[in-house]
Coordinates of C-alpha atoms in Angstrom, one line a residue:
M1064 CA -62.4 -80.1 -13.8
P1065 CA -65.4 -77.9 -14.3
L1066 CA -65.3 -74.9 -16.6
F1067 CA -64.9 -72.7 -13.6
E1068 CA -61.3 -73.7 -13.5
M1069 CA -59.5 -75.0 -16.6
E1070 CA -56.3 -76.3 -14.9
A1071 CA -56.7 -80.0 -14.3
T1072 CA -54.2 -80.2 -11.4
P1073 CA -54.3 -80.3 -7.6
R1074 CA -53.4 -76.7 -7.5
G1075 CA -56.4 -76.0 -9.8
R1076 CA -58.6 -78.0 -7.4
S1077 CA -57.5 -75.8 -4.5
R1078 CA -58.4 -72.7 -6.5
V1079 CA -61.9 -74.0 -7.1
F1080 CA -62.3 -74.7 -3.4
L1081 CA -61.2 -71.2 -2.5
R1082 CA -63.4 -69.5 -5.1
A1083 CA -66.6 -71.6 -4.9
Q1084 CA -66.8 -73.7 -1.8
L1085 CA -65.0 -71.7 0.9
P1086 CA -67.2 -68.6 0.6
F1087 CA -70.3 -70.8 1.0
V1088 CA -69.0 -72.6 4.1
L1089 CA -67.9 -69.3 5.7
A1090 CA -71.3 -67.8 5.0
V1091 CA -72.9 -70.9 6.7
V1092 CA -70.7 -70.6 9.7
F1093 CA -71.4 -66.8 10.0
L1094 CA -75.1 -67.2 9.7
V1095 CA -75.4 -70.2 12.1
G1096 CA -73.1 -68.4 14.5
I1097 CA -75.3 -65.2 14.5
A1098 CA -78.4 -67.4 14.9
G1099 CA -76.8 -69.2 17.9
L1100 CA -76.0 -65.9 19.6
A1101 CA -79.4 -64.5 19.0
Q1102 CA -81.4 -67.7 19.8
P1103 CA -79.1 -70.4 21.3
S1104 CA -81.8 -73.0 21.0
T1105 CA -81.4 -73.1 17.2
L1106 CA -77.9 -74.6 17.6
T1107 CA -79.5 -77.8 19.0
A1108 CA -82.0 -78.2 16.1
G1109 CA -81.3 -81.4 14.2
V1110 CA -81.7 -79.8 10.7
V1111 CA -79.3 -77.0 11.5
V1112 CA -76.7 -79.4 12.8
A1113 CA -77.2 -81.7 9.8
G1114 CA -77.0 -78.7 7.4
A1115 CA -73.8 -77.5 9.0
V1116 CA -72.3 -81.0 9.0
L1117 CA -73.2 -81.4 5.3
S1118 CA -71.6 -78.1 4.4
I1119 CA -68.4 -79.2 6.2
I1120 CA -68.5 -82.6 4.5
A1121 CA -69.0 -80.9 1.1
S1122 CA -66.0 -78.7 1.8
V1123 CA -63.8 -81.6 2.7
L1124 CA -64.8 -83.5 -0.4
A1125 CA -64.2 -80.4 -2.6
L1126 CA -60.6 -80.1 -1.2
A1127 CA -59.6 -83.7 -0.8
V1128 CA -61.2 -85.7 -3.7
P1129 CA -59.0 -85.6 -6.8
W1130 CA -61.8 -84.3 -9.0
E1131 CA -59.3 -83.4 -11.8
R1132 CA -59.1 -87.2 -12.5
L1133 CA -62.8 -87.7 -12.6
P1134 CA -65.4 -86.6 -15.2
R1135 CA -66.2 -83.0 -14.9
S1136 CA -69.9 -83.4 -13.9
W1137 CA -68.9 -85.4 -10.8
M1138 CA -68.0 -82.3 -8.9
M1139 CA -71.6 -81.2 -9.1
L1140 CA -72.0 -83.5 -6.1
V1141 CA -70.4 -80.8 -3.9
A1142 CA -72.9 -78.2 -5.1
V1143 CA -75.8 -80.6 -4.6
L1144 CA -74.7 -81.2 -1.0
D1145 CA -74.5 -77.4 -0.5
L1146 CA -78.1 -77.1 -1.8
L1147 CA -79.2 -79.8 0.6
A1148 CA -77.4 -78.1 3.5
V1149 CA -79.2 -74.8 2.7
A1150 CA -82.6 -76.6 2.6
L1151 CA -82.0 -78.0 6.1
I1152 CA -80.7 -74.8 7.7
R1153 CA -83.4 -72.7 6.0
A1154 CA -86.2 -75.0 7.3
E1155 CA -85.3 -74.0 10.9
L1156 CA -84.0 -70.5 10.6
L1157 CA -86.3 -68.9 8.0
P1158 CA -88.8 -67.4 10.5
T1159 CA -86.1 -65.8 12.6
F1160 CA -83.6 -65.0 9.8
P1161 CA -85.3 -64.6 6.4
S1162 CA -82.0 -63.8 4.8
V1163 CA -80.9 -67.4 5.2
S1164 CA -82.3 -68.0 1.7
V1165 CA -79.4 -66.0 0.3
L1166 CA -77.2 -69.0 1.0
A1167 CA -78.7 -70.7 -2.0
I1168 CA -77.0 -68.2 -4.3
F1169 CA -73.6 -69.7 -3.7
P1170 CA -74.1 -73.2 -5.1
V1171 CA -76.6 -72.0 -7.7
L1172 CA -74.1 -69.5 -9.1
W1173 CA -71.4 -72.2 -9.1
L1174 CA -73.6 -74.6 -11.0
A1175 CA -74.6 -71.8 -13.5
Y1176 CA -71.0 -70.6 -14.0
G1177 CA -68.9 -73.7 -13.6
F1178 CA -70.8 -76.3 -15.5
P1179 CA -72.5 -76.8 -18.9
W1180 CA -76.3 -76.4 -19.4
Y1181 CA -77.3 -79.2 -17.1
G1182 CA -75.7 -77.3 -14.2
I1183 CA -78.4 -74.7 -14.3
L1184 CA -81.1 -77.4 -14.4
V1185 CA -79.7 -78.8 -11.2
G1186 CA -79.7 -75.3 -9.7
V1187 CA -83.4 -74.8 -10.6
F1188 CA -84.5 -78.1 -9.1
G1189 CA -82.3 -77.5 -6.1
T1190 CA -83.9 -74.0 -5.5
G1191 CA -87.3 -75.6 -5.8
F1192 CA -86.3 -78.2 -3.3
I1193 CA -85.0 -75.6 -0.8
T1194 CA -88.3 -73.8 -0.9
S1195 CA -90.5 -76.9 -0.7
F1196 CA -88.6 -78.6 2.1
R1197 CA -89.6 -75.9 4.6
F1198 CA -93.3 -76.8 4.1
V1199 CA -92.5 -80.5 4.6
Y1200 CA -90.5 -79.7 7.7
V1201 CA -93.3 -77.7 9.4
G1202 CA -96.0 -80.0 8.0
A1203 CA -98.1 -77.3 6.5
W1204 CA -98.5 -75.9 2.9
P1205 CA -99.1 -72.3 2.0
S1206 CA -102.7 -71.3 2.6
S1207 CA -102.8 -67.8 1.0
P1208 CA -101.7 -66.1 -2.2
V1209 CA -99.0 -64.2 -0.3
E1210 CA -97.5 -67.3 1.1
W1211 CA -97.5 -68.9 -2.4
A1212 CA -95.9 -65.7 -3.7
N1213 CA -93.1 -66.0 -1.2
V1214 CA -92.6 -69.6 -2.3
V1215 CA -92.2 -68.6 -5.9
I1216 CA -90.3 -65.3 -5.7
M1217 CA -87.1 -66.7 -4.2
P1218 CA -86.6 -69.5 -6.7
T1219 CA -87.5 -67.2 -9.5
L1220 CA -85.0 -64.5 -8.6
V1221 CA -82.3 -67.1 -8.0
V1222 CA -83.0 -68.8 -11.3
G1223 CA -83.0 -65.5 -13.1
V1224 CA -79.6 -64.6 -11.6
A1225 CA -78.4 -68.1 -12.5
V1226 CA -79.5 -67.7 -16.1
I1227 CA -77.8 -64.4 -16.4
V1228 CA -74.6 -65.8 -14.9
F1229 CA -74.8 -68.9 -17.2
V1230 CA -75.2 -66.8 -20.4
A1231 CA -72.4 -64.5 -19.2
A1232 CA -70.2 -67.6 -18.4
R1233 CA -70.8 -69.0 -21.9
H1234 CA -69.9 -65.7 -23.5
L1235 CA -66.8 -65.5 -21.3
R1236 CA -65.8 -69.0 -22.1
R1237 CA -66.2 -68.4 -25.8
N1238 CA -64.1 -65.2 -25.6
S1239 CA -61.6 -67.1 -23.5
R1240 CA -61.3 -69.9 -26.2
Q1241 CA -60.9 -67.3 -28.9
L1242 CA -58.3 -65.5 -26.9
A1243 CA -56.5 -68.8 -26.2
R1244 CA -56.6 -69.7 -29.9
A1245 CA -55.3 -66.2 -30.8
S1246 CA -52.6 -66.5 -28.1
R1247 CA -51.6 -69.9 -29.4
A1248 CA -51.5 -68.6 -33.0
Q1249 CA -49.5 -65.6 -31.9
A1250 CA -47.1 -67.9 -30.0
E1251 CA -46.7 -70.2 -32.9
A1252 CA -46.1 -67.2 -35.2
L1253 CA -43.6 -65.8 -32.8
D1254 CA -41.8 -69.2 -32.6
E1255 CA -41.9 -69.4 -36.4
A1256 CA -40.5 -65.9 -36.7
R1257 CA -37.7 -66.8 -34.2
D1258 CA -37.0 -70.0 -36.2
T1259 CA -36.9 -68.0 -39.4
Q1260 CA -34.6 -65.4 -37.7
S1261 CA -32.3 -68.1 -36.4
V1262 CA -32.1 -69.7 -39.9
A1263 CA -31.5 -66.3 -41.5
L1264 CA -28.8 -65.4 -39.0
G1265 CA -27.2 -68.9 -39.4
I1266 CA -27.2 -68.5 -43.2
V1267 CA -25.7 -64.9 -42.9
D1268 CA -23.0 -66.2 -40.6
T1269 CA -22.2 -69.2 -42.8
V1270 CA -22.0 -67.7 -46.3
N1271 CA -18.5 -66.8 -47.5
A1272 CA -19.4 -63.1 -47.8
G1273 CA -20.0 -60.0 -45.8
V1274 CA -23.7 -59.4 -45.4
I1275 CA -25.1 -56.1 -44.1
F1276 CA -28.7 -54.9 -43.6
Y1277 CA -29.7 -51.3 -42.8
D1278 CA -33.3 -50.3 -42.0
A1279 CA -35.1 -47.6 -44.0
Q1280 CA -33.6 -44.9 -41.8
G1281 CA -30.0 -46.2 -42.4
R1282 CA -29.6 -47.8 -39.0
L1283 CA -27.6 -51.0 -38.9
E1284 CA -29.7 -54.1 -38.0
I1285 CA -27.7 -57.1 -39.2
A1286 CA -24.0 -57.6 -40.1
N1287 CA -22.0 -60.8 -39.9
A1288 CA -18.4 -61.1 -38.7
R1289 CA -17.0 -60.9 -42.3
A1290 CA -18.8 -57.6 -42.9
H1291 CA -17.2 -56.1 -39.8
R1292 CA -13.8 -57.4 -40.9
F1293 CA -14.3 -55.8 -44.3
A1294 CA -15.2 -52.5 -42.7
E1295 CA -12.1 -52.6 -40.5
L1296 CA -10.0 -53.0 -43.7
G1297 CA -11.7 -50.0 -45.2
G1298 CA -11.1 -47.9 -42.1
F1299 CA -14.6 -47.3 -40.9
R1300 CA -17.4 -48.8 -38.8
L1301 CA -20.7 -50.1 -40.1
D1302 CA -22.8 -48.4 -37.4
E1303 CA -21.1 -45.0 -37.5
P1304 CA -21.8 -42.5 -40.4
P1305 CA -20.6 -42.0 -43.0
M1306 CA -19.8 -45.7 -43.3
A1307 CA -16.9 -44.9 -45.6
G1308 CA -13.1 -44.9 -45.0
D1309 CA -9.9 -43.6 -46.4
A1310 CA -8.5 -47.1 -47.2
V1311 CA -10.9 -47.8 -50.1
F1312 CA -9.2 -47.7 -53.4
D1313 CA -10.3 -47.8 -57.0
A1314 CA -9.4 -50.7 -59.4
D1315 CA -5.9 -49.1 -59.9
R1316 CA -5.1 -49.6 -56.2
T1317 CA -3.9 -46.1 -55.8
S1318 CA -6.9 -43.7 -56.3
V1319 CA -8.9 -43.3 -53.1
V1320 CA -12.6 -43.6 -53.7
P1321 CA -14.4 -40.4 -52.4
A1322 CA -16.6 -41.2 -49.4
R1323 CA -19.9 -40.4 -51.1
E1324 CA -19.0 -42.7 -54.0
Q1325 CA -18.1 -45.7 -51.9
V1326 CA -20.4 -48.8 -51.8
I1327 CA -22.3 -48.4 -48.5
P1328 CA -23.1 -44.6 -48.9
R1329 CA -24.2 -45.2 -52.4
A1330 CA -26.4 -48.1 -51.5
L1331 CA -28.0 -46.1 -48.6
A1332 CA -28.6 -43.2 -51.0
G1333 CA -30.7 -45.5 -53.1
D1334 CA -28.3 -46.4 -55.9
A1335 CA -28.4 -50.0 -57.1
V1336 CA -24.8 -51.2 -56.8
S1337 CA -24.0 -54.2 -58.9
D1338 CA -20.6 -56.0 -58.8
E1339 CA -18.7 -52.9 -57.8
F1340 CA -15.0 -53.7 -57.7
E1341 CA -12.7 -52.0 -55.2
W1342 CA -9.6 -52.6 -53.1
W1343 CA -10.0 -52.2 -49.3
G1344 CA -7.2 -52.1 -46.8
P1345 CA -3.7 -50.7 -46.4
A1346 CA -1.9 -49.8 -49.7
D1347 CA 0.7 -52.5 -49.2
A1348 CA -1.8 -55.3 -48.6
P1349 CA -5.2 -54.5 -49.9
V1350 CA -8.1 -56.9 -50.3
A1351 CA -10.1 -57.0 -53.6
V1352 CA -13.8 -56.8 -52.9
V1353 CA -16.9 -57.1 -55.1
A1354 CA -20.0 -55.5 -53.7
S1355 CA -23.7 -55.4 -54.7
S1356 CA -26.7 -53.9 -53.0
G1357 CA -30.5 -53.9 -53.3
R1358 CA -33.6 -52.5 -51.6
V1359 CA -35.8 -54.8 -49.5
R1360 CA -39.5 -53.9 -49.8
R1361 CA -42.6 -55.0 -47.9
A1362 CA -45.6 -56.5 -49.6
D1363 CA -47.2 -53.0 -49.9
G1364 CA -44.1 -51.7 -51.7
D1365 CA -42.7 -49.6 -48.8
V1366 CA -38.9 -49.8 -48.3
R1367 CA -38.0 -52.0 -45.4
G1368 CA -34.2 -51.4 -45.8
T1369 CA -31.1 -52.0 -47.8
V1370 CA -29.0 -55.2 -48.0
I1371 CA -25.4 -55.1 -49.1
V1372 CA -23.3 -58.2 -49.9
I1373 CA -19.5 -58.0 -50.1
Y1374 CA -17.3 -60.8 -51.5
D1375 CA -13.5 -61.3 -51.1
A1376 CA -12.2 -61.4 -54.7
T1377 CA -8.5 -61.1 -53.9
V1378 CA -7.5 -64.5 -55.3
L1379 CA -9.5 -64.0 -58.5
A1380 CA -8.2 -60.5 -59.0
E1381 CA -4.6 -61.6 -58.4
T1382 CA -5.0 -64.6 -60.7
I1383 CA -6.4 -62.3 -63.5
E1384 CA -3.5 -59.9 -62.9
V1385 CA -1.0 -62.7 -63.2
R1386 CA -2.7 -63.9 -66.4
E1387 CA -2.5 -60.4 -67.8
Q1388 CA 1.1 -60.0 -67.0
F1389 CA 1.8 -63.4 -68.5
L1390 CA 0.0 -62.4 -71.7
R1391 CA 1.9 -59.2 -72.0
T1392 CA 5.3 -60.9 -71.3
V1393 CA 4.6 -63.7 -73.8
S1394 CA 3.4 -61.4 -76.5
H1395 CA 6.4 -59.1 -76.1
E1396 CA 8.9 -62.0 -75.9
L1397 CA 7.5 -63.6 -79.1
R1398 CA 7.2 -60.4 -81.1
T1399 CA 10.8 -59.6 -80.9
P1400 CA 12.2 -62.9 -82.4
L1401 CA 9.3 -63.0 -84.9
T1402 CA 10.3 -59.6 -86.2
S1403 CA 13.9 -60.9 -86.7
I1404 CA 12.7 -64.1 -88.3
T1405 CA 10.5 -62.1 -90.7
G1406 CA 13.4 -59.8 -91.6
F1407 CA 15.8 -62.7 -92.3
L1408 CA 13.1 -64.5 -94.4
D1409 CA 12.9 -61.4 -96.6
L1410 CA 16.7 -61.5 -97.0
I1411 CA 16.7 -65.2 -97.8
D1412 CA 13.9 -64.7 -100.3
D1413 CA 15.9 -62.0 -102.0
E1414 CA 18.9 -64.3 -102.2
V1415 CA 17.0 -67.3 -103.7
G1416 CA 17.2 -67.4 -107.4
P1417 CA 14.1 -67.9 -109.6
E1418 CA 15.5 -71.2 -110.9
D1419 CA 15.5 -72.7 -107.4
T1420 CA 11.8 -73.3 -107.2
R1421 CA 12.0 -76.0 -104.6
L1422 CA 13.8 -73.7 -102.1
K1423 CA 11.5 -70.9 -103.1
R1424 CA 8.5 -73.0 -102.2
Y1425 CA 10.0 -73.8 -98.8
V1426 CA 10.7 -70.2 -98.1
D1427 CA 7.1 -69.3 -99.0
V1428 CA 5.7 -71.9 -96.6
V1429 CA 7.9 -70.7 -93.7
T1430 CA 6.9 -67.1 -94.5
R1431 CA 3.2 -68.0 -94.4
R1432 CA 3.6 -69.9 -91.1
T1433 CA 5.5 -67.0 -89.7
A1434 CA 2.7 -64.6 -90.7
D1435 CA 0.2 -66.9 -89.0
L1436 CA 2.3 -67.0 -85.9
S1437 CA 2.6 -63.2 -86.0
H1438 CA -1.2 -63.0 -86.2
R1439 CA -1.6 -65.2 -83.1
V1440 CA 0.9 -63.1 -81.2
R1441 CA -1.0 -60.0 -82.2
D1442 CA -4.1 -61.6 -80.8
L1443 CA -2.4 -62.3 -77.6
F1444 CA -1.1 -58.8 -77.4
A1445 CA -4.6 -57.5 -78.0
A1446 CA -6.0 -59.8 -75.3
S1447 CA -3.5 -58.4 -72.8
E1448 CA -4.9 -54.9 -73.3
S1449 CA -7.3 -54.1 -70.4
E1450 CA -8.8 -51.2 -72.4
K1451 CA -9.1 -50.3 -76.0
T1452 CA -7.8 -46.9 -77.0
L1453 CA -10.2 -45.3 -79.5
H1454 CA -9.7 -42.6 -82.1
P1455 CA -13.3 -41.8 -83.3
D1456 CA -13.9 -40.1 -86.5
D1457 CA -16.7 -39.6 -89.0
V1458 CA -16.9 -42.8 -91.0
D1459 CA -19.1 -44.6 -93.5
L1460 CA -20.2 -48.0 -92.2
G1461 CA -20.5 -49.3 -95.8
E1462 CA -16.8 -48.5 -96.4
I1463 CA -15.8 -50.2 -93.2
V1464 CA -17.7 -53.3 -94.0
A1465 CA -16.4 -53.4 -97.6
T1466 CA -12.8 -53.2 -96.3
A1467 CA -13.4 -56.0 -93.8
V1468 CA -15.0 -58.2 -96.5
A1469 CA -12.0 -57.7 -98.8
E1470 CA -9.7 -58.6 -96.0
V1471 CA -11.2 -62.0 -95.5
A1472 CA -12.2 -62.6 -99.1
A1473 CA -9.4 -65.0 -99.9
F1474 CA -10.1 -67.0 -96.8
A1475 CA -13.8 -67.1 -97.6
D1476 CA -13.2 -68.0 -101.3
A1477 CA -11.1 -71.0 -100.3
R1478 CA -14.1 -72.5 -98.6
A1479 CA -16.6 -71.3 -101.3
F1480 CA -18.4 -68.9 -99.0
L1481 CA -20.4 -66.0 -100.5
I1482 CA -20.3 -62.9 -98.4
E1483 CA -23.3 -60.6 -98.9
T1484 CA -23.7 -57.1 -97.5
A1485 CA -26.9 -55.1 -96.9
A1486 CA -27.4 -51.5 -95.7
T1487 CA -30.5 -51.3 -93.4
G1488 CA -30.4 -47.5 -92.9
P1489 CA -28.1 -44.4 -93.0
T1490 CA -24.4 -45.3 -92.9
S1491 CA -22.8 -42.2 -91.4
A1492 CA -21.5 -42.5 -87.9
R1493 CA -18.7 -41.3 -85.6
L1494 CA -16.7 -44.3 -84.6
D1495 CA -13.1 -45.7 -84.5
G1496 CA -13.2 -47.1 -88.0
T1497 CA -10.1 -49.2 -87.5
Q1498 CA -11.4 -51.0 -84.4
V1499 CA -14.9 -51.5 -85.9
R1500 CA -13.3 -53.0 -89.1
L1501 CA -11.2 -55.3 -86.8
A1502 CA -14.4 -56.4 -85.1
I1503 CA -16.1 -57.2 -88.4
V1504 CA -13.1 -59.1 -89.6
E1505 CA -13.1 -61.2 -86.4
L1506 CA -16.8 -61.9 -86.9
L1507 CA -16.4 -62.8 -90.6
T1508 CA -13.4 -65.1 -89.8
N1509 CA -15.5 -66.9 -87.2
A1510 CA -18.4 -67.3 -89.7
V1511 CA -16.0 -68.8 -92.2
K1512 CA -14.4 -71.1 -89.7
F1513 CA -17.6 -72.5 -88.2
G1514 CA -20.1 -72.0 -91.0
I1515 CA -21.3 -74.5 -93.5
P1516 CA -19.0 -74.4 -96.6
S1517 CA -20.6 -73.0 -99.8
S1518 CA -23.3 -71.2 -97.8
A1519 CA -23.9 -67.4 -97.6
I1520 CA -22.6 -65.0 -94.9
T1521 CA -24.6 -61.8 -94.5
V1522 CA -23.3 -58.5 -93.1
S1523 CA -26.0 -55.9 -92.4
Y1524 CA -25.3 -52.4 -91.2
G1525 CA -27.1 -49.1 -90.6
V1526 CA -27.9 -46.3 -88.2
H1527 CA -31.2 -46.5 -86.3
D1528 CA -32.3 -44.0 -83.6
G1529 CA -28.8 -42.8 -83.0
R1530 CA -27.3 -46.3 -82.8
A1531 CA -25.0 -47.9 -85.3
V1532 CA -26.0 -51.6 -85.7
L1533 CA -23.8 -54.1 -87.4
A1534 CA -24.7 -57.8 -87.6
V1535 CA -23.0 -60.8 -89.1
T1536 CA -25.2 -63.9 -89.8
N1537 CA -24.1 -67.4 -91.0
D1538 CA -25.6 -70.9 -91.2
G1539 CA -23.8 -73.5 -89.2
P1540 CA -23.9 -75.9 -86.3
G1541 CA -24.8 -73.0 -83.9
L1542 CA -24.2 -72.8 -80.2
G1543 CA -26.0 -74.3 -77.3
P1544 CA -27.1 -72.3 -74.2
T1545 CA -23.9 -73.1 -72.2
E1546 CA -21.6 -72.2 -75.2
Q1547 CA -23.5 -68.9 -75.7
R1548 CA -23.1 -68.0 -72.1
R1549 CA -19.3 -68.4 -72.3
A1550 CA -18.8 -67.4 -76.0
F1551 CA -17.3 -64.0 -75.0
D1552 CA -15.0 -65.4 -72.3
R1553 CA -11.3 -65.0 -73.0
F1554 CA -9.7 -68.1 -74.4
Y1555 CA -13.0 -70.0 -74.5
R1556 CA -13.2 -72.5 -77.4
G1557 CA -16.5 -74.3 -78.1
S1558 CA -16.8 -78.1 -78.6
L1559 CA -16.7 -77.8 -82.4
A1560 CA -13.4 -75.8 -82.3
R1561 CA -11.9 -78.4 -80.0
S1562 CA -13.1 -81.5 -81.9
G1563 CA -12.6 -80.0 -85.3
E1564 CA -9.1 -78.8 -84.4
I1565 CA -9.9 -75.3 -85.7
Q1566 CA -7.0 -73.0 -85.1
G1567 CA -7.4 -70.1 -82.8
F1568 CA -6.9 -68.9 -79.2
G1569 CA -10.6 -68.2 -78.5
L1570 CA -10.0 -64.5 -78.5
G1571 CA -12.1 -63.3 -81.5
L1572 CA -15.4 -62.6 -79.7
T1573 CA -13.6 -61.3 -76.7
T1574 CA -12.0 -58.7 -78.9
V1575 CA -15.3 -57.9 -80.5
R1576 CA -16.9 -57.3 -77.0
A1577 CA -13.9 -55.2 -75.9
I1578 CA -14.3 -53.0 -78.9
A1579 CA -18.1 -52.6 -78.4
V1580 CA -17.6 -51.8 -74.7
A1581 CA -14.9 -49.2 -75.5
H1582 CA -17.4 -47.5 -77.8
G1583 CA -20.1 -47.6 -75.0
G1584 CA -22.1 -50.2 -76.8
T1585 CA -23.0 -53.8 -76.5
V1586 CA -22.7 -57.0 -78.5
G1587 CA -25.3 -59.8 -78.6
L1588 CA -25.4 -63.4 -79.7
D1589 CA -28.4 -65.2 -81.1
S1590 CA -27.9 -68.8 -82.0
A1591 CA -29.5 -72.2 -82.0
P1592 CA -28.0 -75.6 -82.3
D1593 CA -27.9 -76.7 -86.0
G1594 CA -29.3 -73.3 -87.0
R1595 CA -28.4 -69.8 -87.9
T1596 CA -26.1 -67.7 -85.8
T1597 CA -26.1 -63.9 -85.6
V1598 CA -23.7 -61.6 -83.7
T1599 CA -24.9 -58.0 -83.4
M1600 CA -22.9 -55.0 -82.4
D1601 CA -24.9 -52.0 -81.1
L1602 CA -22.8 -48.9 -80.9
P1603 CA -23.5 -45.1 -80.3
A1604 CA -23.5 -43.5 -83.7
A1605 CA -22.3 -40.1 -82.4

């Protein structure tokens, strides 16, 4: 199809006929009809009849021939037939109807607008033919400058108009192509955005969590089914302020969390909520949830909205609760008989005479083993405590470290360890001395258990910028990345502890961390396989 109509279909062919050929043939019929009424003899002129017949033939060809299946330039044949028809009709009617030359504008404009550059060339030659054919028909050429001017003016004006139309058509086609490309790119971007949205919504509906997204004004945009179920448990709706309910409880399951301190209001206020633990639902059957939130920002840094993710942690929370109850029960049930065993051992020891060395040795072994078992039960009891109760006081870090070193001295001497201490700054702080000493003892015990025998263990301590920093360093096999990540987990024992059958429940570092957290501090582990290991406690000094 020509560029006048881009749709290569029969329907497109019909539109070309209606826009290009039909106006021309109607103009021919009108002009010939007027000429016939004014001067009936013109209707019998051969050239007029031939011109009219050619215009009708061209119209039939334009409508009937499947031009959309042929090369684009072939449809120029219709315009050429139109030019020939104009030349024939003009040759007879020009003296009577000078305006007949205007008929040439229809095929010339079509050639200029609807075809590439060669269309305008055909239009120029066709216009020249129309002008020249009149002189051939009458058998006389122009004999004066005025007649020659009349010959030149009409083709020149028509060609000028055709050139303008051709340039405008090229510009229009170029803009149309750019618009088409932009439209296709926009459609592709829209399809991609829809695909991305579909994928995102599919992920949101698939994940085993409640996912909520609010825009920058706090209006709900996205929330999956799980999120709505969580909201129902909490006694509120996600799309109705204040997005907080009266069935949201603290970790103790009894204290109702104030509305402004609940997860969604805090997140919308701009707080970064991280692993917030709450109980949602009726008091007799609440659900444990862990929630986190974050701001979503555009590339320019503007806030797009807030995303909140809520997980159901009921199974995990109840499992931990069962474990805590088990630890408390076991530690209590073991402490009572151990206390009786220790008392009876003391009585037996008093009854054994000094001459019975063999029995005395047996009693000493049982006493030591009972003491070891009592120590393990004490560890279990300490592990069952959810929080450490502190009694802070003004203490000297040097004295605490010295007491802890003395407590493990016998154990260290048995394996030829040398424990060195070093003050790195002022030593006055306000801490719970008993708990800090217990933490240092646990760290020194681990250093002796897992360190290289006959090597040195260093304990450094001091106050820096209002922080009490205590560190225990030893040489040994060290810990890999996985073991470091789990070292502070309750009951975790590394590969060396398991393969070397080193006694312990895996509670030492757990206890150290609990003591540090109770003080509002932190504990860090720096270790490398087959290298040096350092555990550092960083506590507020006041």
